[in-house]
Every structure is written in C-alpha cells, then in structure tokens.
Amino acid sequence: DKDFINGQCTDKTKTEPIKFFGQSEGKLTSNLEQELLNIYKKHLKGIHYEGNILNDWQTSDFDSNCVDYRWIIDSLDGGLHFIRNIPLFTSCLALQTKEGNDWTTKLSATYIPLTKEIFWAVKGEGAYLNDWNKRLPLTKRKGKLNESIFYIEFPGKSTNNGQNGLYVQCCEFLNKLYPRIYKIRGFNLASFGLAYLAKGSFDAYISLSERTSWYDSEAGKLLVEETKVKVIKESIVLSKEGYDLGSRIFASSEEIYNELKNDTELFQVFTQLFKEYYMI
C-alpha cells in the first residue's frame, strides 16, 4: 500500500497485524512472495533479460536453453515481519553468470521499502546507496574488536539439524563473544544485515541460524565484497536435490577477523562452528 510505505497511513487496519482468517502465516507469506516474484518476472521479461529465475522456496522458470546466466531472487525477505507490521523487511535480487563450472554474481540490489533505501553493487565497480554519488561504505568501520558492533543471525531451536550440540556450540560462542565486543544486534534478516554492513553501520556479520538461506544472502555478499569487506568464511549446505538447507557466513574487515583469530579461546569455538558442522 502506497500510503503505508510512505508512512502516511491513518487507517488503523493497515497498521495492525494482518488477520489470517484461517490462513497460516507461512502460507500467507508464500503467497506474498509469489505475487512479488511475478512482478519481478514481468519486468525482467520487459527488458528481454528474463533467463532462469531461482527463488528461496522453489525453482521457477528454468530455461534449459539459457545456461550462461540466472537471477537469484528473494522477493520478500522478512515476510513474517511484514504480516505482523514489524517495519523491517526487504526485497533483493542478484544476477549471476557462469564462468567455467562456477557461478559468479555480477550485480545485485537490495531494497528496504520503509527506509526508502536501495542498495546495489556491480562487480568490480563498487556498491552504492540510492544514487551513484553515494558509494559505500558511508561510515568508516571500526578496526578494533572491542569497539565493534556485530550483526548476528541467532540460532533457532532446530539449529542442531540432526547433529548433537550445534545449538550449544552457537550459544557457547555467543557467551564468549559478548564480553569482547561493544554491541550485538540481530533481526534474523540476512539481506538487511549484509546491506548495513556494507553501509558501515555494522562492523561484522555472522549467521548462526539454520534458516539463513543462500537466496537471502547472495545479493548482500556482493555489496560487502564491493566495499572491501571480506567474506571470510562461507559454506552452503545443499540437499541431494539441490535445495538450500542453510548458509553459514562470517564477514568483516581483515582487522576484526585477525583480532578474533588471535583470541585463541574465542577462535577455537568459532572454528568448530564452521569446520565441524559444515565440514570445511
């Protein structure tokens, strides 16, 4: 709704949580995602650049004749926030081209409707916010661990994912991390966390959640890489059918990572989270 997006809504029914009338939250968010995905498809087709389109809950419009590029789209990241009127959700997409046997992200965009911020990045050309004159980062990041603000995707109760102790390991890492840094923030919204890391609002990003999808993070990864933030650690778990079962990402400046690495006790737990569970 235009008035809602612009913050000019006076109708209380548009500012209260959505009533479901028998629909589950999951089904409602899926319907919203599909409607938004259809809008993306319409516009991509309009510029004759539709190609293959992948999204975070199904594979759609896969063209076997198009083998050189594909779109990765998360049409609504934070759908639960949207339907409960928590004003933090995004929409993002990334364009990948095939180079040998690998896919490389060439451009990406993340849109945050209620802040009217659109982040985009072009590989090798930088990352930007709202116009080409605002190159990211807008704020210089902290270089010290004890002054840094970490954005964290927190683990859920299903984080064990069939392996004993992973949830406990995540909590152990958080317990050791808290006293060593300045602040922690987290909204379980990967696209937002990575965009604001690129902006300079956060100093590091960690996903400890089994629900953080490759589709949630692909656009944001290019944003941070184009601001010279290094994606230090990353792994993606795929099922035999190729479905995304969750990602584990750590991104920060080299200075923050090196300081974390020099803390033997903290880094030992950190390494376990990446190496044991994801077999890096």
Short mmCIF file of C-alpha atoms in Angstrom, two decimals:
data_model
loop_
_atom_site.label_atom_id
_atom_site.label_comp_id
_atom_site.label_asym_id
_atom_site.label_seq_id
_atom_site.Cartn_x
_atom_site.Cartn_y
_atom_site.Cartn_z
CA ASP A 1 0.00 0.00 0.00
CA LYS A 2 1.50 3.33 -1.11
CA ASP A 3 0.35 5.30 1.96
CA PHE A 4 1.67 2.60 4.28
CA ILE A 5 5.07 2.55 2.56
CA ASN A 6 5.30 6.37 2.68
CA GLY A 7 4.40 6.47 6.37
CA GLN A 8 1.20 8.47 5.76
CA CYS A 9 -1.32 5.79 6.66
CA THR A 10 -4.12 6.81 9.06
CA ASP A 11 -6.23 3.68 8.58
CA LYS A 12 -5.71 1.52 11.69
CA THR A 13 -6.48 -1.65 9.77
CA LYS A 14 -3.32 -1.04 7.78
CA THR A 15 -1.12 -0.59 10.82
CA GLU A 16 -2.30 -3.59 12.81
CA PRO A 17 -1.03 -7.16 12.34
CA ILE A 18 -2.72 -8.87 9.42
CA LYS A 19 -5.64 -11.13 10.34
CA PHE A 20 -5.33 -14.56 8.79
CA PHE A 21 -8.91 -15.86 8.57
CA GLY A 22 -7.80 -19.48 8.51
CA GLN A 23 -4.55 -18.99 6.59
CA SER A 24 -1.31 -19.90 8.29
CA GLU A 25 1.45 -17.29 8.46
CA GLY A 26 3.70 -19.47 6.34
CA LYS A 27 1.09 -19.85 3.60
CA LEU A 28 0.34 -16.14 3.61
CA THR A 29 3.99 -15.15 3.28
CA SER A 30 4.45 -17.67 0.46
CA ASN A 31 1.51 -16.13 -1.40
CA LEU A 32 3.02 -12.65 -0.96
CA GLU A 33 6.39 -13.86 -2.22
CA GLN A 34 4.79 -15.40 -5.28
CA GLU A 35 2.93 -12.20 -6.14
CA LEU A 36 6.11 -10.15 -5.80
CA LEU A 37 8.06 -12.72 -7.80
CA ASN A 38 5.53 -12.36 -10.61
CA ILE A 39 6.22 -8.61 -10.67
CA TYR A 40 9.95 -9.28 -10.97
CA LYS A 41 9.36 -11.74 -13.79
CA LYS A 42 7.16 -9.26 -15.65
CA HIS A 43 9.80 -6.52 -15.53
CA LEU A 44 12.70 -8.83 -16.39
CA LYS A 45 10.76 -10.10 -19.37
CA GLY A 46 10.09 -6.49 -20.36
CA ILE A 47 13.81 -5.82 -20.70
CA HIS A 48 14.31 -9.13 -22.57
CA TYR A 49 16.60 -10.42 -19.85
CA GLU A 50 14.46 -12.95 -18.05
CA GLY A 51 16.70 -16.02 -18.13
CA ASN A 52 16.50 -18.58 -15.33
CA ILE A 53 14.93 -17.40 -12.10
CA LEU A 54 15.62 -19.07 -8.77
CA ASN A 55 13.93 -18.08 -5.55
CA ASP A 56 14.08 -19.16 -1.92
CA TRP A 57 11.17 -21.58 -1.83
CA GLN A 58 11.08 -23.09 -5.28
CA THR A 59 12.85 -23.12 -8.64
CA SER A 60 10.79 -21.38 -11.29
CA ASP A 61 11.03 -20.65 -14.99
CA PHE A 62 14.09 -22.78 -15.55
CA ASP A 63 15.05 -22.50 -19.22
CA SER A 64 17.37 -25.31 -20.31
CA ASN A 65 18.45 -23.20 -23.29
CA CYS A 66 19.73 -20.46 -21.01
CA VAL A 67 22.91 -21.76 -19.45
CA ASP A 68 25.00 -18.61 -19.16
CA TYR A 69 23.15 -16.51 -16.57
CA ARG A 70 20.47 -16.70 -13.89
CA TRP A 71 18.65 -14.45 -11.43
CA ILE A 72 18.63 -15.22 -7.70
CA ILE A 73 15.56 -13.54 -6.20
CA ASP A 74 14.30 -13.23 -2.65
CA SER A 75 11.15 -11.28 -3.35
CA LEU A 76 10.27 -10.83 0.34
CA ASP A 77 12.92 -11.41 2.99
CA GLY A 78 11.25 -10.89 6.36
CA GLY A 79 7.76 -11.96 5.36
CA LEU A 80 6.81 -12.65 8.97
CA HIS A 81 7.80 -9.08 9.86
CA PHE A 82 5.66 -7.78 7.01
CA ILE A 83 2.47 -9.56 8.02
CA ARG A 84 2.94 -8.61 11.68
CA ASN A 85 3.73 -4.97 10.84
CA ILE A 86 7.29 -5.05 12.08
CA PRO A 87 8.75 -2.37 9.78
CA LEU A 88 11.82 -4.29 8.68
CA PHE A 89 11.74 -6.41 5.52
CA THR A 90 13.50 -6.33 2.18
CA SER A 91 13.36 -7.46 -1.41
CA CYS A 92 16.53 -8.41 -3.24
CA LEU A 93 17.93 -9.96 -6.38
CA ALA A 94 21.29 -10.91 -7.86
CA LEU A 95 22.40 -11.66 -11.41
CA GLN A 96 24.89 -14.46 -11.87
CA THR A 97 26.86 -15.53 -14.91
CA LYS A 98 28.51 -18.88 -15.44
CA GLU A 99 32.29 -18.96 -15.62
CA GLY A 100 33.56 -22.47 -16.19
CA ASN A 101 31.76 -24.67 -13.68
CA ASP A 102 31.11 -21.84 -11.23
CA TRP A 103 28.51 -19.08 -10.97
CA THR A 104 29.72 -15.51 -10.31
CA THR A 105 27.46 -12.71 -9.05
CA LYS A 106 27.87 -9.72 -11.36
CA LEU A 107 25.30 -7.30 -9.96
CA SER A 108 22.84 -7.20 -7.09
CA ALA A 109 20.25 -4.98 -5.45
CA THR A 110 18.59 -4.89 -2.03
CA TYR A 111 15.55 -2.69 -1.39
CA ILE A 112 14.32 -1.70 2.08
CA PRO A 113 10.86 -0.18 1.44
CA LEU A 114 10.18 1.56 4.73
CA THR A 115 13.53 3.37 4.83
CA LYS A 116 13.37 4.02 1.07
CA GLU A 117 16.89 2.66 0.68
CA ILE A 118 18.02 0.78 -2.38
CA PHE A 119 21.48 -0.72 -2.25
CA TRP A 120 23.15 -2.01 -5.39
CA ALA A 121 26.54 -3.30 -6.43
CA VAL A 122 28.29 -4.06 -9.71
CA LYS A 123 31.22 -6.46 -9.56
CA GLY A 124 34.46 -4.52 -9.86
CA GLU A 125 32.63 -1.17 -9.89
CA GLY A 126 31.67 -0.68 -6.24
CA ALA A 127 28.49 -0.60 -4.15
CA TYR A 128 26.07 2.31 -3.83
CA LEU A 129 23.09 3.60 -1.89
CA ASN A 130 20.21 5.41 -3.67
CA ASP A 131 22.41 7.16 -6.25
CA TRP A 132 25.78 6.81 -7.94
CA ASN A 133 27.25 9.61 -5.81
CA LYS A 134 26.82 7.68 -2.56
CA ARG A 135 29.43 4.99 -2.77
CA LEU A 136 29.50 2.55 0.14
CA PRO A 137 30.57 2.43 2.87
CA LEU A 138 29.09 5.73 4.05
CA THR A 139 30.61 5.29 7.52
CA LYS A 140 34.15 4.21 8.31
CA ARG A 141 34.13 0.92 10.15
CA LYS A 142 35.77 0.29 13.48
CA GLY A 143 39.10 -1.51 13.35
CA LYS A 144 39.03 -2.85 16.90
CA LEU A 145 37.08 -5.81 18.19
CA ASN A 146 36.15 -4.16 21.49
CA GLU A 147 34.64 -1.16 19.67
CA SER A 148 32.74 -3.15 17.07
CA ILE A 149 29.04 -3.82 16.56
CA PHE A 150 28.28 -7.32 15.29
CA TYR A 151 25.13 -8.18 13.37
CA ILE A 152 24.22 -11.79 14.17
CA GLU A 153 21.63 -14.19 12.82
CA PHE A 154 20.82 -16.04 16.02
CA PRO A 155 20.41 -19.84 16.16
CA GLY A 156 16.94 -21.31 16.37
CA LYS A 157 15.78 -24.36 18.27
CA SER A 158 16.17 -26.52 15.16
CA THR A 159 19.80 -25.49 14.62
CA ASN A 160 21.04 -28.96 15.58
CA ASN A 161 19.70 -30.20 12.24
CA GLY A 162 20.32 -33.81 13.25
CA GLN A 163 23.75 -33.15 14.78
CA ASN A 164 24.11 -33.07 18.55
CA GLY A 165 25.45 -29.99 20.21
CA LEU A 166 25.41 -27.39 17.42
CA TYR A 167 22.91 -25.17 19.21
CA VAL A 168 25.02 -25.41 22.36
CA GLN A 169 28.15 -24.53 20.37
CA CYS A 170 26.44 -21.44 18.95
CA CYS A 171 25.42 -20.33 22.44
CA GLU A 172 28.91 -21.00 23.77
CA PHE A 173 30.38 -18.84 21.02
CA LEU A 174 27.94 -16.02 21.81
CA ASN A 175 28.77 -16.22 25.52
CA LYS A 176 32.45 -15.82 24.75
CA LEU A 177 31.90 -13.12 22.12
CA TYR A 178 29.67 -10.78 24.17
CA PRO A 179 32.36 -9.54 26.60
CA ARG A 180 34.88 -8.95 23.81
CA ILE A 181 32.88 -6.61 21.56
CA TYR A 182 30.88 -3.41 22.01
CA LYS A 183 27.35 -4.38 20.93
CA ILE A 184 25.38 -7.13 19.19
CA ARG A 185 22.31 -6.59 17.04
CA GLY A 186 20.22 -9.06 15.10
CA PHE A 187 16.84 -9.23 13.36
CA ASN A 188 17.22 -12.60 11.59
CA LEU A 189 17.18 -10.79 8.27
CA ALA A 190 20.32 -11.62 6.31
CA SER A 191 19.77 -9.18 3.46
CA PHE A 192 19.37 -6.27 5.91
CA GLY A 193 22.41 -7.23 7.99
CA LEU A 194 24.69 -7.51 4.97
CA ALA A 195 23.40 -4.26 3.43
CA TYR A 196 24.05 -2.38 6.65
CA LEU A 197 27.48 -3.96 6.99
CA ALA A 198 28.21 -2.59 3.51
CA LYS A 199 26.83 0.79 4.62
CA GLY A 200 29.22 0.84 7.57
CA SER A 201 26.60 0.63 10.30
CA PHE A 202 27.90 -2.76 11.46
CA ASP A 203 31.49 -3.96 11.74
CA ALA A 204 30.90 -7.69 11.23
CA TYR A 205 28.18 -10.12 10.19
CA ILE A 206 27.72 -13.70 11.38
CA SER A 207 24.99 -16.16 10.51
CA LEU A 208 24.43 -18.75 13.24
CA SER A 209 20.94 -19.64 12.01
CA GLU A 210 19.96 -22.71 10.04
CA ARG A 211 17.26 -20.57 8.41
CA THR A 212 19.64 -18.16 6.66
CA SER A 213 19.33 -19.10 3.02
CA TRP A 214 21.73 -18.72 0.14
CA TYR A 215 18.93 -16.79 -1.57
CA ASP A 216 18.74 -14.39 1.39
CA SER A 217 22.43 -13.58 1.29
CA GLU A 218 23.61 -13.67 -2.33
CA ALA A 219 22.77 -10.02 -3.11
CA GLY A 220 24.28 -8.80 0.17
CA LYS A 221 27.52 -10.70 -0.31
CA LEU A 222 28.37 -8.68 -3.42
CA LEU A 223 27.51 -5.47 -1.56
CA VAL A 224 30.02 -6.18 1.19
CA GLU A 225 32.68 -7.50 -1.16
CA GLU A 226 32.49 -4.30 -3.22
CA THR A 227 33.09 -2.24 -0.07
CA LYS A 228 36.28 -4.23 0.60
CA VAL A 229 34.69 -6.21 3.43
CA LYS A 230 35.89 -9.75 3.08
CA VAL A 231 33.52 -12.70 3.29
CA ILE A 232 36.00 -14.64 5.38
CA LYS A 233 34.07 -17.84 5.86
CA GLU A 234 31.14 -19.22 3.95
CA SER A 235 29.53 -22.57 3.38
CA ILE A 236 26.25 -23.65 1.85
CA VAL A 237 24.57 -26.95 2.64
CA LEU A 238 22.54 -28.43 -0.21
CA SER A 239 20.30 -31.48 -0.26
CA LYS A 240 20.74 -34.22 -2.87
CA GLU A 241 18.04 -32.48 -4.91
CA GLY A 242 19.97 -29.20 -4.77
CA TYR A 243 17.72 -27.40 -2.29
CA ASP A 244 19.34 -24.90 0.04
CA LEU A 245 19.46 -26.19 3.61
CA GLY A 246 21.13 -23.15 5.11
CA SER A 247 24.25 -21.00 4.92
CA ARG A 248 26.91 -20.09 7.42
CA ILE A 249 28.64 -16.76 6.75
CA PHE A 250 31.15 -14.62 8.58
CA ALA A 251 32.10 -11.27 7.06
CA SER A 252 34.21 -8.46 8.49
CA SER A 253 37.25 -6.34 7.84
CA GLU A 254 40.61 -8.10 7.92
CA GLU A 255 41.45 -6.18 11.12
CA ILE A 256 38.43 -7.51 13.02
CA TYR A 257 38.99 -11.05 11.76
CA ASN A 258 42.69 -11.03 12.69
CA GLU A 259 41.92 -9.82 16.21
CA LEU A 260 39.29 -12.52 16.58
CA LYS A 261 41.78 -15.08 15.25
CA ASN A 262 44.39 -14.02 17.80
CA ASP A 263 41.96 -14.74 20.64
CA THR A 264 42.70 -18.45 20.98
CA GLU A 265 39.76 -19.33 23.23
CA LEU A 266 37.18 -17.48 21.13
CA PHE A 267 38.57 -18.60 17.79
CA GLN A 268 38.57 -22.25 18.80
CA VAL A 269 34.79 -22.18 19.30
CA PHE A 270 34.34 -20.10 16.15
CA THR A 271 36.33 -22.63 14.10
CA GLN A 272 34.23 -25.50 15.44
CA LEU A 273 31.05 -23.85 14.18
CA PHE A 274 32.38 -23.73 10.65
CA LYS A 275 34.62 -26.77 10.36
CA GLU A 276 32.69 -29.45 12.21
CA TYR A 277 29.15 -28.81 11.11
CA TYR A 278 29.89 -27.79 7.54
CA MET A 279 32.98 -29.97 7.13
CA ILE A 280 35.11 -27.17 5.69
#
